[in-house]
């Protein structure tokens, strides 16, 4: 079949499917792109031809920023439990390097995204071409090499003959839950337009079966023995529980064994917030109850978690001197962490097997009742935080409460960096496994709106609430235009606190006195301590085509959210908040180094507190 490389890529990807539990999905459900001289004649021509030949089969959407389109693809993939994703095409040069941050986010979070950046001429006939980086070490280097360390699979297609193997290798990684992340195929612009006689078999429909890998019997037996010997076991549920659609298996496991469940950021929603064995968030942004049980746990059963420093409170959360770990994970790399008993398996399959093998085992009634009391006490704390009555501006916890109350059981909250993810982790009442979508693996400012667009595209039957601070909004709000163009329903809650609230709080905790964290004019002393900048982000959102509602109080916010639910298209709800009102504390610690010597009293005091926290840190060997 004689096709250009661009045409072959589009045709091949359209034929790929994934399958799990008997249900098939399209692997690549659409494309995002920004065209330039590096991809317009290759991938661009191929997408046009596909659209004209079979309208709707290969939907293409314009993006406004290459980083944003990768974020949207990651949000889409996460919402689809990694069974489907989107492809992203860019031109060479800055178009390609703009995708690096998005690729890193996808790989850190183990989310499949496919990147197809244009590249320099393979023939080198006109070097250096526009936007080419010349490297004196060799002519085979381009800016696309910056994508190598943040991609799980990377290849550059110098000749059409190389394409079939590269495509198959790329899709293998995209569909492997243990290996997945960003996948990059760099496509030299002349090669994209070059024709070749490809084998027809390459374009036949192909189904990639995603297995439910069972636990190895010996590993399962060792895990069961550890759990049976535990007095104070605790489950830490990570994102792998949700991606494996194992939430019902987790609930059955907890109810059969009486083992309480704490959740990571990615795992929030693994167990409904009102279940008596649900302790909620764990770690640096966790609940006091979950962290109390973590400190006392003698066996920690990590299911689908990579044990980030927030989950382990920088390795201070699990304080029992003899604590042991059972790690259920599809990736051996994660299963082996903390010298744990590694159960390399699909989360659902492993939980069902553990439930069966632990027949007759159950924690004490007192232990279960303690968990229920801790959960109830925290829920009462959440209720107070939701209705704090702070004046004149509402606290961030009141904004979260208003959004949570406005959201239905299946609706989705989307957030990423700043202070809000930590508050959401503690305070959001999750009722559906896909109802909580906070990107905290890479903690990437600017993810929120683009990621929310991806979520809305993946789940058009759910209301999507994007919560974004002014700092993140200023980094990347452009995909509001894409959402408007695509007529996507999206509610964006824009929290204005005139600075970096999270880093301001962190700066204060390390003695740096919130230096450089507020948006202020430069004053007569040369410092950024003057008046508040006259930035009107609501007007900016309106200029991008969004419906805009302004709220000054918690009551006005609740009314605006109700109106937004009834409004078609993109609605931005702008609300000013008080950045100095903290959410209820986690009774936890996070390792952020403090200057060892300083002339400032605030830094010396912070250093003393830091050294005290370091005494709780340990290796799990």
XYZ file of C-alpha atoms in Angstrom:
621
model
C 0.000 0.000 0.000
C 1.773 3.121 -1.192
C 1.412 5.879 1.405
C 3.424 8.711 2.784
C 4.843 8.202 6.255
C 2.324 10.730 7.574
C -0.552 8.859 5.966
C 0.745 5.548 7.268
C 0.961 6.871 10.846
C -2.621 8.156 10.771
C -3.991 4.985 9.164
C -2.134 2.669 11.558
C -3.220 4.509 14.693
C -6.854 4.549 13.583
C -6.804 0.727 13.490
C -5.439 0.126 16.999
C -7.678 -1.159 19.786
C -7.249 -2.126 23.427
C -9.193 -4.818 25.268
C -9.692 -5.739 28.898
C -12.403 -7.898 30.426
C -13.924 -8.436 27.000
C -14.498 -4.746 26.274
C -12.702 -3.106 23.357
C -11.684 0.546 23.164
C -10.152 2.694 20.472
C -6.572 3.329 21.559
C -6.252 6.730 19.836
C -9.621 8.476 20.024
C -8.492 11.705 18.401
C -5.703 14.143 17.700
C -4.542 17.455 19.071
C -2.194 19.557 17.024
C -0.662 22.845 16.081
C 0.680 22.899 12.530
C 3.900 24.450 11.317
C 6.409 23.817 8.575
C 7.581 20.672 10.376
C 4.289 18.758 10.202
C 1.790 20.544 7.957
C 2.764 18.702 4.757
C 3.081 15.305 6.436
C 0.798 14.597 9.402
C -1.338 17.641 8.574
C -2.037 16.493 5.015
C -2.733 12.959 6.256
C -5.255 14.152 8.858
C -7.030 16.285 6.255
C -7.239 13.328 3.884
C -8.583 11.087 6.655
C -11.193 13.692 7.627
C -12.386 14.052 4.035
C -12.406 10.301 3.394
C -14.141 9.242 6.601
C -15.524 12.229 8.538
C -15.411 11.800 12.324
C -13.255 8.679 12.255
C -10.062 10.538 13.147
C -11.213 13.730 14.908
C -8.659 16.551 14.952
C -8.763 19.429 17.446
C -6.768 22.629 17.412
C -4.733 23.385 20.506
C -3.402 26.764 21.596
C -0.247 25.577 23.311
C 1.633 22.321 22.746
C 2.117 21.767 26.464
C -1.612 22.226 26.967
C -2.539 19.626 24.359
C -0.333 17.027 26.041
C -1.973 17.840 29.385
C -5.375 17.392 27.759
C -4.295 14.007 26.383
C -3.072 12.973 29.844
C -6.351 14.026 31.423
C -8.239 12.066 28.784
C -6.119 8.951 29.342
C -6.504 9.092 33.107
C -10.261 9.473 32.838
C -10.367 6.429 30.541
C -8.272 4.345 32.962
C -5.413 4.305 30.443
C -7.340 2.231 27.897
C -7.573 5.141 25.417
C -5.623 8.309 24.793
C -5.039 11.094 22.251
C -2.194 11.749 19.825
C -0.408 15.117 19.776
C 1.406 16.522 16.759
C 3.659 19.575 16.664
C 6.058 21.275 14.314
C 9.803 21.281 14.964
C 11.655 23.597 17.335
C 9.607 25.360 20.034
C 6.501 23.383 19.113
C 8.327 20.208 20.070
C 10.099 21.545 23.165
C 6.809 22.959 24.451
C 5.688 19.335 24.834
C 8.519 18.376 27.203
C 6.691 19.439 30.381
C 3.535 17.623 29.335
C 5.543 14.502 28.521
C 7.223 14.584 31.918
C 3.843 14.907 33.619
C 2.452 11.926 31.720
C 5.454 9.737 32.465
C 5.603 10.652 36.158
C 1.902 9.850 36.480
C 2.184 6.646 34.371
C -0.305 7.938 31.778
C -0.125 6.991 28.074
C 0.186 9.899 25.641
C 1.539 9.761 22.084
C 3.725 12.626 20.870
C 4.559 13.095 17.193
C 6.844 16.107 16.867
C 8.219 17.195 13.521
C 11.987 17.071 13.125
C 14.808 18.325 10.904
C 15.439 17.017 7.385
C 16.699 13.438 7.329
C 18.538 14.202 4.097
C 20.227 17.250 5.655
C 19.997 18.773 2.186
C 19.262 22.299 3.422
C 20.779 22.351 6.906
C 20.387 24.281 9.065
C 16.637 24.532 8.510
C 14.363 26.965 10.301
C 14.256 26.239 14.059
C 17.030 23.649 13.879
C 19.425 23.472 16.819
C 22.950 22.960 15.498
C 25.064 20.786 17.770
C 28.788 20.652 16.982
C 28.962 17.140 18.467
C 26.932 15.643 15.643
C 24.364 16.288 12.940
C 21.938 13.668 14.277
C 20.966 15.773 17.314
C 17.819 17.902 17.369
C 15.763 19.637 20.059
C 13.536 16.565 20.094
C 16.256 14.792 22.047
C 14.999 16.759 25.060
C 12.017 14.400 24.981
C 14.158 11.287 25.442
C 14.504 11.370 29.252
C 10.812 12.111 29.798
C 9.528 9.450 27.390
C 9.046 5.758 28.128
C 9.658 5.015 24.454
C 11.469 7.251 21.978
C 12.432 6.757 18.353
C 13.295 8.953 15.387
C 12.146 7.717 11.983
C 15.019 8.457 9.599
C 13.678 6.151 6.849
C 10.136 4.946 5.989
C 11.318 1.352 6.377
C 11.788 1.974 10.093
C 8.185 3.004 10.674
C 6.406 -0.369 11.168
C 8.705 -1.531 13.965
C 8.614 1.907 15.605
C 4.809 2.047 15.526
C 4.463 -1.412 17.045
C 7.039 -0.595 19.708
C 5.270 2.634 20.575
C 1.864 1.011 20.979
C 3.340 -1.819 23.050
C 4.442 0.746 25.642
C 1.243 2.785 25.436
C -0.807 -0.312 26.280
C 1.466 -1.797 28.946
C 0.205 -0.670 32.393
C 3.590 -1.385 33.957
C 5.629 0.549 31.384
C 3.320 3.260 30.117
C 3.944 6.993 29.951
C 4.792 9.446 27.226
C 5.749 7.836 23.904
C 7.562 9.939 21.308
C 8.075 9.269 17.624
C 10.114 12.091 16.115
C 9.262 12.510 12.442
C 11.708 14.383 10.163
C 9.649 16.681 7.994
C 10.917 15.353 4.679
C 10.333 11.742 5.755
C 6.734 12.554 6.747
C 5.985 13.448 3.133
C 7.973 10.567 1.588
C 6.032 7.694 0.005
C 6.778 4.016 0.570
C 5.155 0.669 -0.219
C 4.002 -0.417 3.251
C 2.664 -3.934 3.852
C -1.131 -3.944 4.002
C -1.011 -6.091 7.141
C 0.314 -3.095 9.066
C -3.055 -1.374 8.749
C -5.372 -4.215 9.670
C -7.294 -3.741 12.942
C -5.120 -4.870 15.812
C -6.300 -5.527 19.378
C -3.818 -5.091 22.230
C -5.002 -7.189 25.149
C -4.355 -5.652 28.570
C -4.011 -8.620 30.910
C -5.082 -8.964 34.506
C -1.825 -10.429 35.696
C -2.413 -12.834 38.612
C -0.127 -12.864 41.643
C 2.609 -15.496 41.732
C 1.485 -18.165 44.252
C 4.580 -17.882 46.410
C 4.344 -14.101 46.631
C 0.657 -14.347 47.468
C 1.335 -16.877 50.226
C 4.046 -14.692 51.768
C 1.759 -11.655 51.661
C -1.075 -13.581 53.303
C 1.230 -14.784 56.061
C 2.349 -11.228 56.814
C -1.204 -9.920 56.932
C -2.444 -12.775 59.093
C 0.254 -11.932 61.614
C -0.721 -8.257 61.778
C -2.534 -6.599 64.644
C -2.831 -3.136 63.105
C -2.824 -3.509 59.288
C -3.605 -0.573 57.013
C -4.322 -0.393 53.278
C -2.807 2.504 51.340
C -4.792 2.715 48.102
C -3.051 4.363 45.133
C -4.002 5.228 41.591
C -3.491 1.640 40.481
C -6.703 0.668 42.302
C -8.709 3.039 40.132
C -6.905 2.344 36.837
C -7.457 -1.391 37.370
C -11.151 -0.769 38.140
C -10.547 -2.520 41.447
C -12.595 -0.300 43.758
C -15.325 -2.883 44.343
C -12.678 -5.521 45.035
C -11.043 -3.136 47.532
C -14.339 -2.496 49.295
C -14.994 -6.239 49.540
C -11.465 -6.809 50.865
C -11.840 -4.111 53.533
C -15.250 -5.356 54.643
C -14.144 -8.995 54.763
C -10.977 -8.288 56.767
C -11.886 -5.177 58.743
C -8.718 -3.450 57.491
C -9.166 0.334 57.180
C -8.201 2.162 53.992
C -6.210 5.354 53.509
C -5.780 6.970 50.112
C -3.040 8.706 48.136
C -3.795 11.656 45.864
C -4.107 9.407 42.793
C -6.019 6.819 44.807
C -8.616 9.154 46.296
C -12.025 7.730 45.487
C -10.880 4.130 45.874
C -13.367 3.891 48.753
C -16.334 6.220 49.174
C -15.636 8.942 51.746
C -18.577 7.852 53.945
C -17.569 4.192 54.257
C -16.842 3.426 57.939
C -13.435 1.947 57.049
C -12.435 4.953 54.910
C -9.843 7.031 56.729
C -9.395 9.360 53.773
C -6.164 11.018 52.727
C -2.834 9.856 54.127
C 0.561 11.532 54.428
C 1.666 15.142 54.277
C -1.774 16.279 53.091
C -3.674 13.585 54.950
C -6.259 13.480 57.707
C -5.225 13.181 61.363
C -7.031 9.852 61.621
C -5.341 8.279 58.613
C -1.958 9.492 59.808
C -2.583 8.155 63.316
C -3.341 4.713 61.911
C -0.289 5.008 59.626
C 1.972 5.747 62.597
C 0.686 2.672 64.424
C 0.453 0.245 61.487
C 2.528 -2.910 61.794
C 1.727 -4.017 58.213
C 1.077 -1.547 55.405
C -0.663 -2.995 52.340
C 0.128 -0.660 49.477
C -2.103 -1.288 46.466
C -1.178 0.499 43.257
C 0.907 3.201 44.927
C 4.402 4.418 44.113
C 4.882 5.774 47.681
C 5.672 9.411 46.866
C 7.122 11.615 49.585
C 3.687 13.136 50.200
C 2.199 9.677 50.746
C 4.926 8.626 53.184
C 5.276 12.123 54.714
C 8.899 11.997 53.563
C 9.278 8.554 55.171
C 7.978 9.661 58.554
C 4.371 8.450 58.294
C 4.865 4.758 59.137
C 6.498 4.913 62.557
C 6.245 1.404 63.991
C 9.866 0.205 64.356
C 8.924 -3.213 62.974
C 6.563 -2.063 60.227
C 6.440 -4.340 57.187
C 5.061 -3.659 53.713
C 3.014 -5.753 51.303
C 3.129 -4.019 47.913
C 0.593 -4.971 45.257
C 1.569 -3.338 41.973
C 1.579 -4.169 38.288
C 5.071 -2.635 38.105
C 7.853 -4.591 39.822
C 9.753 -1.321 40.299
C 7.051 -0.036 42.656
C 6.258 -3.391 44.232
C 9.805 -3.701 45.548
C 9.840 -0.362 47.401
C 10.480 -0.147 51.159
C 11.845 -3.688 51.154
C 8.242 -4.824 50.856
C 6.820 -8.227 50.053
C 6.330 -7.681 46.330
C 3.109 -8.925 44.769
C 3.491 -8.078 41.092
C -0.064 -8.315 39.824
C -3.138 -6.505 38.611
C -4.754 -4.757 41.581
C -8.206 -6.268 41.144
C -6.949 -9.799 40.622
C -4.629 -9.539 43.606
C -7.280 -8.090 45.935
C -9.722 -10.853 45.025
C -7.027 -13.450 45.645
C -6.043 -11.913 48.990
C -9.666 -11.761 50.099
C -10.092 -15.447 49.381
C -6.826 -16.492 51.047
C -7.536 -14.382 54.150
C -10.847 -16.101 54.847
C -11.380 -16.141 58.605
C -8.948 -13.304 59.287
C -10.416 -10.125 60.709
C -9.080 -7.209 62.696
C -10.460 -6.611 66.158
C -13.824 -4.923 66.670
C -12.102 -2.206 68.697
C -9.712 -1.463 65.797
C -12.571 -1.144 63.325
C -14.597 1.046 65.675
C -11.586 3.324 66.176
C -11.363 3.732 62.418
C -15.069 4.559 62.176
C -14.759 7.145 64.946
C -11.734 8.744 63.297
C -13.589 8.947 59.978
C -16.672 10.469 61.604
C -14.594 13.001 63.539
C -12.842 14.126 60.389
C -16.116 14.440 58.492
C -17.359 16.787 61.226
C -14.137 18.799 60.814
C -14.743 18.979 57.062
C -18.273 20.228 57.627
C -16.988 23.055 59.815
C -14.305 23.957 57.269
C -16.926 24.034 54.493
C -18.991 26.598 56.437
C -16.293 28.565 58.233
C -17.941 31.956 57.762
C -14.654 33.739 57.198
C -15.001 37.451 56.381
C -14.696 39.616 54.445
C -13.386 37.037 51.968
C -14.168 33.321 52.087
C -11.474 30.813 53.000
C -10.327 28.305 50.410
C -12.006 25.518 52.388
C -15.345 27.307 51.924
C -14.764 27.457 48.164
C -14.052 23.722 48.132
C -17.199 23.113 50.180
C -19.339 25.131 47.793
C -17.997 23.242 44.772
C -18.340 19.859 46.508
C -21.955 20.624 47.379
C -22.662 21.770 43.810
C -21.151 18.622 42.297
C -23.250 15.538 41.778
C -22.088 12.050 42.831
C -20.548 11.324 39.397
C -19.174 14.788 38.701
C -15.433 15.409 38.530
C -13.182 17.921 40.263
C -9.901 18.711 38.461
C -6.926 20.440 40.051
C -3.127 20.321 40.085
C -0.482 22.462 41.775
C -0.604 24.951 44.636
C -2.313 24.850 48.010
C -5.612 23.611 46.654
C -4.558 20.002 45.918
C -3.505 19.504 49.528
C -6.768 20.964 50.803
C -8.780 18.912 48.307
C -6.971 15.715 49.333
C -8.086 16.265 52.912
C -11.463 17.888 52.411
C -13.119 16.673 49.196
C -15.885 14.136 49.777
C -15.394 11.646 46.959
C -18.322 9.423 46.032
C -17.215 7.999 42.685
C -13.874 6.428 41.674
C -13.529 8.882 38.786
C -14.846 11.899 40.664
C -11.457 13.157 41.885
C -8.819 14.153 39.347
C -5.896 15.953 40.963
C -2.538 15.858 39.182
C -0.030 15.679 42.026
C 2.630 13.388 40.648
C 4.320 16.269 38.804
C 2.360 19.021 40.590
C 2.341 21.014 37.371
C 1.020 24.564 37.394
C -1.039 25.123 34.271
C -2.389 21.571 34.027
C -5.835 22.373 35.381
C -7.757 23.878 32.452
C -6.075 21.765 29.772
C -6.435 18.619 31.871
C -10.059 19.484 32.571
C -10.656 19.787 28.829
C -9.283 16.260 28.404
C -11.505 14.974 31.212
C -14.584 16.574 29.661
C -13.783 15.093 26.251
C -13.362 11.658 27.826
C -16.513 11.849 29.959
C -19.078 14.165 28.336
C -21.800 12.664 30.553
C -20.230 14.141 33.710
C -20.055 17.718 34.940
C -16.414 18.792 35.194
C -15.345 21.390 37.775
C -11.849 22.785 37.252
C -10.399 24.475 40.335
C -7.496 26.741 39.474
C -5.621 29.446 41.352
C -4.571 32.730 39.806
C -0.931 31.570 39.583
C -1.768 28.485 37.531
C -4.291 30.405 35.438
C -1.637 32.928 34.453
C 0.678 30.086 33.413
C -1.753 28.412 31.024
C -5.336 29.420 30.375
C -5.245 29.255 26.556
C -7.098 25.959 26.250
C -10.238 27.782 27.348
C -10.357 28.810 23.691
C -10.157 25.164 22.588
C -12.963 24.238 24.988
C -15.086 27.090 23.602
C -14.314 26.028 20.032
C -15.247 22.406 20.724
C -18.435 23.426 22.597
C -17.271 21.490 25.653
C -19.170 22.002 28.903
C -16.673 23.073 31.572
C -17.036 24.943 34.881
C -13.794 26.668 35.882
C -13.615 27.979 39.457
C -10.918 30.647 39.357
C -9.622 31.355 42.864
C -7.982 34.782 43.075
C -5.656 35.345 46.029
C -3.117 37.614 44.299
C -0.079 35.404 44.585
C 1.323 31.959 45.178
C -0.629 30.850 48.247
C 0.994 27.429 48.582
C 4.556 28.644 48.189
C 3.788 31.608 50.411
C 2.798 29.226 53.162
C 5.816 27.030 52.513
C 8.109 30.071 52.427
C 6.818 31.118 55.814
C 7.386 27.640 57.241
C 11.066 27.705 56.242
C 11.592 31.211 57.596
C 11.662 32.966 54.207
C 8.782 35.290 55.188
C 6.679 34.759 52.022
C 9.401 36.466 49.981
C 8.530 36.781 46.288
C 5.183 35.014 46.583
C 2.665 37.907 46.358
C 1.719 39.735 43.160
C 2.650 43.310 44.091
C 4.071 46.455 42.517
C 7.740 47.195 43.135
C 7.831 49.828 45.916
C 10.190 52.757 46.498
C 12.604 50.488 48.389
C 13.034 48.305 45.310
C 11.070 45.385 46.790
C 7.911 43.711 45.546
C 5.907 44.980 48.478
C 3.749 47.698 46.958
C 0.064 47.653 46.126
C -1.838 44.766 44.586
C -1.543 44.507 40.816
C -4.688 45.549 38.886
C -5.071 42.199 37.142
C -8.616 41.236 36.134
C -8.576 37.546 35.296
C -12.351 37.415 34.955
C -12.148 39.953 32.140
C -9.357 37.905 30.595
C -11.512 34.763 30.643
C -14.377 36.661 29.036
C -12.039 37.849 26.294
C -11.236 34.203 25.528
C -14.907 33.419 24.941
C -15.971 32.025 28.308
C -19.117 32.927 30.193
C -17.984 34.687 33.380
C -19.638 34.960 36.780
C -18.147 36.871 39.707
C -18.592 35.935 43.373
C -17.483 37.931 46.400
C -18.814 35.733 49.198
C -19.379 32.036 49.835
C -23.120 32.565 49.321
C -22.588 34.314 46.003
C -20.258 31.503 44.951
C -22.913 28.872 45.648
C -25.445 30.829 43.591
C -22.942 31.252 40.751
C -22.169 27.533 40.711
C -25.860 26.704 40.479
C -26.169 29.068 37.509
C -23.038 27.610 35.907
C -24.554 24.135 36.000
C -27.446 25.417 33.925
C -25.232 27.270 31.448
C -23.998 25.676 28.224
C -20.352 25.825 27.203
C -17.475 27.132 29.283
C -18.251 29.113 32.434
C -15.570 30.715 34.598
C -16.617 31.525 38.161
C -14.221 34.088 39.631
C -13.951 34.311 43.425
C -11.561 36.225 45.670
C -10.321 34.330 48.741
C -8.293 34.948 51.882
C -4.905 33.228 51.333
C -3.938 33.360 55.022
C -6.649 31.000 56.327
C -5.303 27.465 56.436
C -7.302 24.261 56.101
C -7.404 21.911 59.126
C -3.977 20.438 59.856
C -2.783 16.970 58.834
C -0.618 16.250 61.881
C 2.116 15.329 59.450
C 5.474 16.488 58.088
C 7.114 17.117 54.740
C 10.868 17.306 54.168
C 11.776 20.703 52.709
C 15.328 21.705 53.677
C 15.877 24.886 55.698
C 19.029 27.013 55.505
C 21.587 25.664 57.978
C 22.826 29.125 58.894
C 21.141 32.520 58.612
C 21.100 36.025 60.046
C 17.285 35.880 60.190
C 15.562 34.801 63.422
C 12.708 33.346 61.352
C 15.080 31.028 59.498
C 16.863 29.908 62.678
C 13.532 29.026 64.278
C 12.463 27.152 61.155
C 15.759 25.243 61.110
C 15.193 24.061 64.684
C 11.719 22.807 63.744
C 13.126 21.132 60.629
C 15.745 19.231 62.618
C 13.031 18.087 65.000
C 11.040 16.753 62.040
C 14.090 14.959 60.680
C 14.210 12.808 63.805
C 10.989 11.110 62.683
C 12.385 10.189 59.267
C 13.585 6.668 58.643
C 14.531 4.063 56.079
C 12.171 1.141 55.601
C 14.582 -1.765 55.428
